[in-house]
PDB file of C-alpha atoms in Angstrom:
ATOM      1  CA  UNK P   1       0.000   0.000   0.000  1.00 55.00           C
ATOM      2  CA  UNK P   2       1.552   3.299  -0.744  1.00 57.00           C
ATOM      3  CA  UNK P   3       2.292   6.498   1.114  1.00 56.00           C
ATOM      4  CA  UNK P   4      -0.637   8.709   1.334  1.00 57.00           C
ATOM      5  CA  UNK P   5       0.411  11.939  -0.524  1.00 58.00           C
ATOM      6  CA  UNK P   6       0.838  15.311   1.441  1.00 58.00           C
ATOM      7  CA  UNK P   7      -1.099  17.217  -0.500  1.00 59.00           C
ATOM      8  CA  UNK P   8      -1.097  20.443   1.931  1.00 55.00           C
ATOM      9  CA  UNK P   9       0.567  23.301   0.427  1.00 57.00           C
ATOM     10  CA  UNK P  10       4.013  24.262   1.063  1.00 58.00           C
ATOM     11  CA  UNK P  11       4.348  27.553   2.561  1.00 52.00           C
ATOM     12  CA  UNK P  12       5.658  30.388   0.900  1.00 55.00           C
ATOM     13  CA  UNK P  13       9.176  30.896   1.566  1.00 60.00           C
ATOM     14  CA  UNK P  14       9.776  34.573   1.455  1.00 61.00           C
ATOM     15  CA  UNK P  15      12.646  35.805  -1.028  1.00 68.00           C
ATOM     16  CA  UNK P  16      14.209  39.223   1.183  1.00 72.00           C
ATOM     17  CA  UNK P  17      15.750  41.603  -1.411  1.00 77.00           C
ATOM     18  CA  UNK P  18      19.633  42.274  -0.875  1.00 82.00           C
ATOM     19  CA  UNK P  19      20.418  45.467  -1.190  1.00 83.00           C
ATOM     20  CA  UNK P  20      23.333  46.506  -3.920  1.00 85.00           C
ATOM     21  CA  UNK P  21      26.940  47.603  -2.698  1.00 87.00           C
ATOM     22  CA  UNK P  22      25.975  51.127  -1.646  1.00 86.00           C
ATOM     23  CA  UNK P  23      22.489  50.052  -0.297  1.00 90.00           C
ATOM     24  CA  UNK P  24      19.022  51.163  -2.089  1.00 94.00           C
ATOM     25  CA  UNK P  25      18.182  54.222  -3.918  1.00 96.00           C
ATOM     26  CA  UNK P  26      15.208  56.362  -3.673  1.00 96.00           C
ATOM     27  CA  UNK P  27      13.785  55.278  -7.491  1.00 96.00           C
ATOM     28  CA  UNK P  28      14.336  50.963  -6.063  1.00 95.00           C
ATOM     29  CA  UNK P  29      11.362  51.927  -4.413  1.00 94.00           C
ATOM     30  CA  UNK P  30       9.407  52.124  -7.775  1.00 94.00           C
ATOM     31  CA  UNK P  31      11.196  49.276  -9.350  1.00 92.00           C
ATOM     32  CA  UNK P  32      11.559  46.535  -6.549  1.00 93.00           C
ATOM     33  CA  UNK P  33       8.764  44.094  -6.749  1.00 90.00           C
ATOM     34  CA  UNK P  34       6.898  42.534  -4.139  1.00 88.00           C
ATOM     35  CA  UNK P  35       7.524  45.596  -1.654  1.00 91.00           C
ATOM     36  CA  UNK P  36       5.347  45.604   0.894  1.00 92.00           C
ATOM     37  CA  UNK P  37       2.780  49.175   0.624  1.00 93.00           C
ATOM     38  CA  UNK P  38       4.223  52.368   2.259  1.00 95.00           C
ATOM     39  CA  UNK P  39       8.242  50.881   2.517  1.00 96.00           C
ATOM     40  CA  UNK P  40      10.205  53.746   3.084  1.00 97.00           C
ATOM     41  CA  UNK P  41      13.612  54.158   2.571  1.00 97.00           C
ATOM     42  CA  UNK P  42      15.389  55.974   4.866  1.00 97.00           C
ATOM     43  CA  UNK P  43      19.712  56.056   4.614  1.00 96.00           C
ATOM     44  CA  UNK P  44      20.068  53.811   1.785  1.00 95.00           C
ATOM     45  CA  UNK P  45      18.069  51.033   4.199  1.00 94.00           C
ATOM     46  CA  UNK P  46      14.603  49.631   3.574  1.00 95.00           C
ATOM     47  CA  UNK P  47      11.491  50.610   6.447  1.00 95.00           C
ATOM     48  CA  UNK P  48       9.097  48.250   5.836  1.00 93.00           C
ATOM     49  CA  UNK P  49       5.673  49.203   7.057  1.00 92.00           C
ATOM     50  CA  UNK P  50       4.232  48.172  10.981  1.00 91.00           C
ATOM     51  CA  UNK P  51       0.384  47.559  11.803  1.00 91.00           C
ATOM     52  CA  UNK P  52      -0.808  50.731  12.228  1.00 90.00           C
ATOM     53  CA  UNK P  53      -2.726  51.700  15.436  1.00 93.00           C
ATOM     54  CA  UNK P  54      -6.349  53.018  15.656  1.00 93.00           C
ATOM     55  CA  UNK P  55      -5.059  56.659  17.233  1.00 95.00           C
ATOM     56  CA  UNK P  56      -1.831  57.131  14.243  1.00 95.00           C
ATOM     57  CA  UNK P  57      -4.804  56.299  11.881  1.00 95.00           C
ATOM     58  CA  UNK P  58      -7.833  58.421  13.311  1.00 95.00           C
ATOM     59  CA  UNK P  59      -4.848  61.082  13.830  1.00 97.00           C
ATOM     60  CA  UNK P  60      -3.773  61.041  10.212  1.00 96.00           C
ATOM     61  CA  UNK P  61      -7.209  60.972   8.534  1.00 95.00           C
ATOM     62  CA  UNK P  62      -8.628  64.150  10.917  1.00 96.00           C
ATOM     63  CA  UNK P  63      -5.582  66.090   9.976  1.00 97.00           C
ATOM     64  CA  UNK P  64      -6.028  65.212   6.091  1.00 96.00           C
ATOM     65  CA  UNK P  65      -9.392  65.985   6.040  1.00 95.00           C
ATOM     66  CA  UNK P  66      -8.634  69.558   8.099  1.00 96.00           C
ATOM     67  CA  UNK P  67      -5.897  70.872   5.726  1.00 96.00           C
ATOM     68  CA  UNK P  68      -7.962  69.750   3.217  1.00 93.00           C
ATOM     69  CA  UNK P  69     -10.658  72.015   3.876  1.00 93.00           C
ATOM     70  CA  UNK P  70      -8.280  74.621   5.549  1.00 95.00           C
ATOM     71  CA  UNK P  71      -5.430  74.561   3.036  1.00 95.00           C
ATOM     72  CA  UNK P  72      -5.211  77.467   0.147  1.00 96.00           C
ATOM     73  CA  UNK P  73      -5.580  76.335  -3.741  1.00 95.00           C
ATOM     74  CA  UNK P  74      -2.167  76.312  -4.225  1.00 97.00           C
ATOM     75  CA  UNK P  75      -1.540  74.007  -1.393  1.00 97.00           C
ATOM     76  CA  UNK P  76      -2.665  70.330  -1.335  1.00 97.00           C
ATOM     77  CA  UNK P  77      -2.854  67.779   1.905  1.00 97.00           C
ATOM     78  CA  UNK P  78      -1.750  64.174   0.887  1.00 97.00           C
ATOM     79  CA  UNK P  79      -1.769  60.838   3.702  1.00 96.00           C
ATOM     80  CA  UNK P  80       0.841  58.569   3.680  1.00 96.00           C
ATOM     81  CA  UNK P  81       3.186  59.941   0.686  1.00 96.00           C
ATOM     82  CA  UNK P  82       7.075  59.795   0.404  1.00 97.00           C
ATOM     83  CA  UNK P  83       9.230  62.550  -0.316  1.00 98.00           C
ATOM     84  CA  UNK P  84      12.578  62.870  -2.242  1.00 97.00           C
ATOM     85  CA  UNK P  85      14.593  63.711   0.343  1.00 98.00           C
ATOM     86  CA  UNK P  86      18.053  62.704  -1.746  1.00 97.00           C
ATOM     87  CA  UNK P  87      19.560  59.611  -3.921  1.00 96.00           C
ATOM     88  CA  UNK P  88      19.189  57.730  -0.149  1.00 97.00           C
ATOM     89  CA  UNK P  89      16.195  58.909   1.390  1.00 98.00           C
ATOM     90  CA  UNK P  90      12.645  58.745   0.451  1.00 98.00           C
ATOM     91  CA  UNK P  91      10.736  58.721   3.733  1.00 98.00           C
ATOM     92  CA  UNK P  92       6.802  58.860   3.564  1.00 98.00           C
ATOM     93  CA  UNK P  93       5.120  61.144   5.837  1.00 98.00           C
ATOM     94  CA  UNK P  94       2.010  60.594   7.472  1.00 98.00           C
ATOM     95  CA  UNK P  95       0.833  63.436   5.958  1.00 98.00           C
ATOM     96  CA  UNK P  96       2.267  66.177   3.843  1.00 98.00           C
ATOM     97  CA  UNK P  97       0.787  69.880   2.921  1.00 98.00           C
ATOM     98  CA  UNK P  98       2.721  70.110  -0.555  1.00 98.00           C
ATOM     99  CA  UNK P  99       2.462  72.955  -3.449  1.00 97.00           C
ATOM    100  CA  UNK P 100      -0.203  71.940  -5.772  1.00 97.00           C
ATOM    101  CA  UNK P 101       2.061  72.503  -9.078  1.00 96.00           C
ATOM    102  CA  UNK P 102       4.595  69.861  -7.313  1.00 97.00           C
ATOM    103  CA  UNK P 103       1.923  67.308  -8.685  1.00 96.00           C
ATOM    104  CA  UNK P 104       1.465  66.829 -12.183  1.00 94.00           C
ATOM    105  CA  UNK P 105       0.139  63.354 -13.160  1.00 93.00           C
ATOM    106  CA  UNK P 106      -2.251  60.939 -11.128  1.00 94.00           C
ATOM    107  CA  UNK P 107       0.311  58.041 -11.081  1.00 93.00           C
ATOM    108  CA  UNK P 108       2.924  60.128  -9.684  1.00 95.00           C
ATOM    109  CA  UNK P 109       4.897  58.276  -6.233  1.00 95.00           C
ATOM    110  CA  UNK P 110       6.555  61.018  -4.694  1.00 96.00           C
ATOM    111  CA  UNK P 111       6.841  64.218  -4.442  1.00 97.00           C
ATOM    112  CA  UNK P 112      10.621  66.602  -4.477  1.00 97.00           C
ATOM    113  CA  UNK P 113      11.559  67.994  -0.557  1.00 98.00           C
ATOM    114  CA  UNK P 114      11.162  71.544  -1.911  1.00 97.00           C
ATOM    115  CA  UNK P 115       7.700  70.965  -2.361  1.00 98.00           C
ATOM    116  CA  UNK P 116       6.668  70.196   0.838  1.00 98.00           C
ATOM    117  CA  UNK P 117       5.685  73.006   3.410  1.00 98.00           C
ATOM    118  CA  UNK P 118       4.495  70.771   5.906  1.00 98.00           C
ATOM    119  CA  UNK P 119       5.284  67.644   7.149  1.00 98.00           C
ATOM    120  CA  UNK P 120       3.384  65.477  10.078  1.00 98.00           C
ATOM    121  CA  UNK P 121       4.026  62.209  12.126  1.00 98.00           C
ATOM    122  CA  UNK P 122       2.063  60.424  14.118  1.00 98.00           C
ATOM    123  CA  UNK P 123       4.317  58.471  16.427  1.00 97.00           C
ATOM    124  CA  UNK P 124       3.293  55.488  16.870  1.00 94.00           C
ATOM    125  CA  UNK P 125       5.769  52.598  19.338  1.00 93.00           C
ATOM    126  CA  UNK P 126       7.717  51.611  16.083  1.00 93.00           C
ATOM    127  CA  UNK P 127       8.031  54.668  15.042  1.00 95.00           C
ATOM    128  CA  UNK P 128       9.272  56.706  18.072  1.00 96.00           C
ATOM    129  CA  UNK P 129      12.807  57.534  16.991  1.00 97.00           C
ATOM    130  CA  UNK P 130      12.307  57.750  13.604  1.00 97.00           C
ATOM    131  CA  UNK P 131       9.764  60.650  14.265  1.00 98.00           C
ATOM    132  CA  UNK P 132      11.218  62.183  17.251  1.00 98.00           C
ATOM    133  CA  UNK P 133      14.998  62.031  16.413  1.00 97.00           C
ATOM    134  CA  UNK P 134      15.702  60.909  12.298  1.00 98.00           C
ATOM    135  CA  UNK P 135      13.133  62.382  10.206  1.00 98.00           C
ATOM    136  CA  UNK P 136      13.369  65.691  11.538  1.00 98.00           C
ATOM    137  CA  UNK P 137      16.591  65.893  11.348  1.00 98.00           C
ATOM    138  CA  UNK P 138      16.490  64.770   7.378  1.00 98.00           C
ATOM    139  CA  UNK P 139      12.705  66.991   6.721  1.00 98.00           C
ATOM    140  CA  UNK P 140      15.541  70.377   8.361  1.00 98.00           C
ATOM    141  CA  UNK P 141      18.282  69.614   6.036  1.00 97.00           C
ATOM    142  CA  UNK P 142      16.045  69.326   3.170  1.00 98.00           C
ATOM    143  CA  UNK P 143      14.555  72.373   4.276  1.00 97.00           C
ATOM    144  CA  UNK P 144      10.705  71.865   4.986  1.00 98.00           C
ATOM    145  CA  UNK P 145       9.306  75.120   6.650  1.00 98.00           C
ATOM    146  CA  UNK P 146       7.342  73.216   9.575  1.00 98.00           C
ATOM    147  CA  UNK P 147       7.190  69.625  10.793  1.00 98.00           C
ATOM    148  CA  UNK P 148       4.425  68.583  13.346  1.00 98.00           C
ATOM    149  CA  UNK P 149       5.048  65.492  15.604  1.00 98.00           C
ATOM    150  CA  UNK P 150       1.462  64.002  17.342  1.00 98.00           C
ATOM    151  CA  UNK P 151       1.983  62.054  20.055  1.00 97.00           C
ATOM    152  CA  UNK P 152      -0.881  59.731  21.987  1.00 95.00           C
ATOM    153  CA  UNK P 153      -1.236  61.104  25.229  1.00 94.00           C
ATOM    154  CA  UNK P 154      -3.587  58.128  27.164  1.00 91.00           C
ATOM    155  CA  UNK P 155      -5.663  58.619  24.189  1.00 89.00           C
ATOM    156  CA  UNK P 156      -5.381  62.309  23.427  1.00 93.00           C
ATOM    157  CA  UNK P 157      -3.420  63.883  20.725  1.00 96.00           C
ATOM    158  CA  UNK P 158      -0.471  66.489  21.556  1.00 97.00           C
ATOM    159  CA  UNK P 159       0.699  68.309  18.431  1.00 98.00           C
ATOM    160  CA  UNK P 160       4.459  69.388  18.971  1.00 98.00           C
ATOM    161  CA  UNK P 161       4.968  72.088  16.199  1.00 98.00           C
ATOM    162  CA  UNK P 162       8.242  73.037  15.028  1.00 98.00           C
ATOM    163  CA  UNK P 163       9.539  76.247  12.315  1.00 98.00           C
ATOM    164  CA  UNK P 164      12.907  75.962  10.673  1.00 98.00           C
ATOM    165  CA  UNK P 165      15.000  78.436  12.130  1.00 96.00           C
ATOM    166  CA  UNK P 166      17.030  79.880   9.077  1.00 91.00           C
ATOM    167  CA  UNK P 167      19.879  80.436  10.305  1.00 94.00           C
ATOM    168  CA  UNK P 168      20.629  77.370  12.300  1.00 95.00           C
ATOM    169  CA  UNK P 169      19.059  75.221   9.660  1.00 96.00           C
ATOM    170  CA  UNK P 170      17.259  73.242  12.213  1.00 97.00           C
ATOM    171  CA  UNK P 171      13.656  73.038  13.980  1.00 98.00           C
ATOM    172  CA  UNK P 172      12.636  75.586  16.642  1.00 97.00           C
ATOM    173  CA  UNK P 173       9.715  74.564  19.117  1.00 97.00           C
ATOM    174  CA  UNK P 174       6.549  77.219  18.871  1.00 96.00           C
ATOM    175  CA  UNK P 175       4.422  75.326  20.963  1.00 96.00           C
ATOM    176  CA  UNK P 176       2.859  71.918  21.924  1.00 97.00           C
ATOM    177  CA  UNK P 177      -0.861  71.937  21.743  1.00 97.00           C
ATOM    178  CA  UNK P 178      -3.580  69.559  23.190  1.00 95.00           C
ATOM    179  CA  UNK P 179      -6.930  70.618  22.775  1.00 93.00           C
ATOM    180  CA  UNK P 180      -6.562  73.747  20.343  1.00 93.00           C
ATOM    181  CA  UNK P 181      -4.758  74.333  17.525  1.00 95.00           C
ATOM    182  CA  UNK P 182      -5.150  77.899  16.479  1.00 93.00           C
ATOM    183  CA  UNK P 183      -2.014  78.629  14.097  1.00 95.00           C
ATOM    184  CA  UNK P 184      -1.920  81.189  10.830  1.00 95.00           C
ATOM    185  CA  UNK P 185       1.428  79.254   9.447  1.00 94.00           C
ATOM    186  CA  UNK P 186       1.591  77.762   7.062  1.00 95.00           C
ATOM    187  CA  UNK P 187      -1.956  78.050   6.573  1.00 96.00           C
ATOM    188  CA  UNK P 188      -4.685  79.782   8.863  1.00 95.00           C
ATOM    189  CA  UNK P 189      -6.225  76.832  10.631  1.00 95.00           C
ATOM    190  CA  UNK P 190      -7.793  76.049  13.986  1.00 95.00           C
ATOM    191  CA  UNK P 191      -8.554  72.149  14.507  1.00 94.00           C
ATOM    192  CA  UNK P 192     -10.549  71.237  17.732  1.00 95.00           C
ATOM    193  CA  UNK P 193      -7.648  68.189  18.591  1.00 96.00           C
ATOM    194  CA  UNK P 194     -10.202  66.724  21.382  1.00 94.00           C
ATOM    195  CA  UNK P 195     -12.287  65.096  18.398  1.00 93.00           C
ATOM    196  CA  UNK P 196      -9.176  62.899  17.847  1.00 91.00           C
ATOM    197  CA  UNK P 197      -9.635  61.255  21.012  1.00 70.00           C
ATOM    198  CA  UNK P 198     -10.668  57.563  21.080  1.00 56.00           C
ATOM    199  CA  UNK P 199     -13.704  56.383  21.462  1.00 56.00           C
ATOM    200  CA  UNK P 200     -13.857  54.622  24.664  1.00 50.00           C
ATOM    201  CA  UNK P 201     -12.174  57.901  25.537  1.00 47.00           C
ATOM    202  CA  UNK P 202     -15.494  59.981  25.330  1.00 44.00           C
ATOM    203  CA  UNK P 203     -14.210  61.231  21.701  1.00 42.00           C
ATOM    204  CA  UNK P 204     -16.727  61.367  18.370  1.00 40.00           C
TER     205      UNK P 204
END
């Protein structure tokens, strides 16, 4: 009698890229396949993406939806979109306030540094250093005009807003706000931040 057959499928045995002598360049992101979604590359080294928590993506959609509305013609809010920071760093911000005439086609990836006026993260436990110590430094050398950090406060967003200082070439704190954000740069916009908080939090 033979051998019943295994007939269960093999699992998939995952094929990592290996990065070239020099490590990855910001256009591998458009030509490696099989990358997972939202990869980033950040000093020649892939990010791949983490689950996402409910406040980074509650956060991110109120904020896209208030610069949306907020935000002057010229100026357009995008979620989750990576920037050209140089040949080794294409980082994706959570969400970007970029100059409308910086996007010209639909199927377009990324958008140049100088475009950007505004740049936001949501920190999230993966993501604490990258938003609180790398990517600022990287969004001030490229010089982008303001960078907001949110960070979940038992539930609660605190926005942590910073304005490159000219001179120094780096980020200047101009205030940390928790319940009201009333600021006229780079746009005139007041969000209500409570209306981030999470549900079982009392939040809508």
């Amino acid at each position: 009698m033979e051998a019943p057959t295994n007939t269960a499928p093999k699992a998939a045995q995952l094929a990592w890229p290996v990065p070239p002598e020099g490590g990855w360049t910001a256009d591998d992101l458009d030509r490696l396949p099989n990358l997972p979604a939202h990869t980033q590359l950040i000093d020649a080294s892939l990010v791949l993406p983490c689950p996402q928590s409910v406040f980074h993506e509650r956060t991110m959609s109120f904020f896209g939806r208030e610069f949306g509305s907020a935000a002057p013609p010229e100026l357009e809010a995008l979620c989750r979109f990576t920037v050209d920071i140089d040949r080794q760093n294409r980082p994706e911000t959570d969400v970007a306030v970029v100059r409308s005439d910086a996007l010209s086609s639909d199927d377009q990836t990324r958008v140049p540094a100088m475009a950007v006026v505004l740049a936001v993260e949501v920190v999230d436990p993966d993501s604490v250093s990258r938003d609180r110590e790398t990517k600022p430094l990287k969004y001030a050398r490229a010089k982008i005009p303001y960078y907001w950090r949110v960070e979940n406060e038992n539930g609660r967003a605190a926005v942590h807003a910073f304005e490159l200082e000219p001179t120094t070439g780096a980020y200047t704190s101009v205030g940390i706000f928790r319940e009201r954000m009333k600021v006229d740069t780079p746009f005139s916009v007041d969000p209500d931040l409570t209306r981030i908080r999470t549900r079982h939090g009392g939040g809508r």
